[in-house]
Amino acid sequence: MAIRRKSTKSPPILSHEFILQNHADIVSCVAMVFLLGLMFEVTAKVAIIFVTLQYNVTLPATEEQATESASFYYYGIKDLATVFFYMLVAIIIHAIIQEYVLDKINRRMHFSKTKHSKFNESGQLSAFYLFSCIWGTFILVSENYISDPTILWRAYPPNLMTFQVKFFYILQLAYWFHAFPELYFQKTKKEDIPRQLVYIGLYLFHIVGAYLLNLNHLGLVLLVPHYFVEFLFHISRLFYFTDEKYQKGFSLWAVLFVLGRLLTLILSVLTVGFGLARAENQKLDFSTGNFNVLGVRIAVLASICITQAFMMWKFINFQLRRWREHSTFQAPAVKKKPTVTKGRSRKGTENGVNGTVTSNGADSPRNRKEKSS
């Protein structure tokens, strides 16, 4: 009898399954390399580009403002290195939330594969939207954008950013760039990849545009209410997965979604179409970061309006689909009366319900007479 020997050949170290199962550990090791680089003088100059914000400018104090000097930032090519490092951090945080929060809930609820992927998506996005909304609101309040919205066009071009504004945009870019490798790590279905690539691309397009065109104040004002509406949608979907009768959150989200689109259009037209159009300095100047020219304003407004129209189109289709599903579910089923023939009725009385022998059929008078004889 031939004895089969087990193959001792080990799988390749960087195989497909190995990367998927240990991607968080691999990314953590890469991030630790940059952090350890800060400890040595030889590598500190390179590592600091990835870990800390670059292009720092210290302005001396004035009598009207503070008594201490203030630090501001502007953008440059080195920001790509910082975005890359915090993209690694976003992947690590994504894996922590997935393993210690979402996976435990999935094991208890026993979701199907479709609900499992959507639950994970909404869980990750709701955490990010909530964090960004709270942080963005804090920035708006601390820098007086809510009390005086005219700063959006009066202070243009704000080519110098505070630490928290620049760090906010760096983390926004890092998060949405990290979404690309997560499509691979999370084994996203092929039919879901185009949809996710569209909204990831839209976020990156508008955030990068606001960052490079020095419209970071306007971008921040528009992102905060948009993130709040998206947070409400995803948190409502999480409750819906646990209880399919829950619909209140979606109704509130539908109202706020429309109001959010109107608010975005009003603020965009008011800032770009009226405020910047009436500014005195309307010359293209890369040194000062002034992009307040007619062509740029038209491009900005066109991109915002097209994006809002696209979102409203998707929203209307979503609501129509939910309305059809709800009406189909609520429609009463028309019951047909069964036509019973004589032979079938006699068989039914003899054999009971659905052909099964009942106690009455088994002890019929004819049967009792045969038993007594």
Tab-separated table of C-alpha atoms in Angstrom, residues 7 33 107 147 172 258 292 303 320:
chain	number	residue	atom	x	y	z
A	7	SER	CA	4.077	18.151	1.145
A	33	VAL	CA	10.127	52.232	10.635
A	107	ARG	CA	-20.561	37.086	14.858
A	147	SER	CA	-20.165	83.915	13.587
A	172	GLN	CA	-8.859	63.779	5.027
A	258	VAL	CA	-32.042	67.725	0.342
A	292	ASN	CA	-9.435	84.266	-8.055
A	303	SER	CA	-17.800	70.989	-10.483
A	320	LEU	CA	-37.890	55.371	-5.790
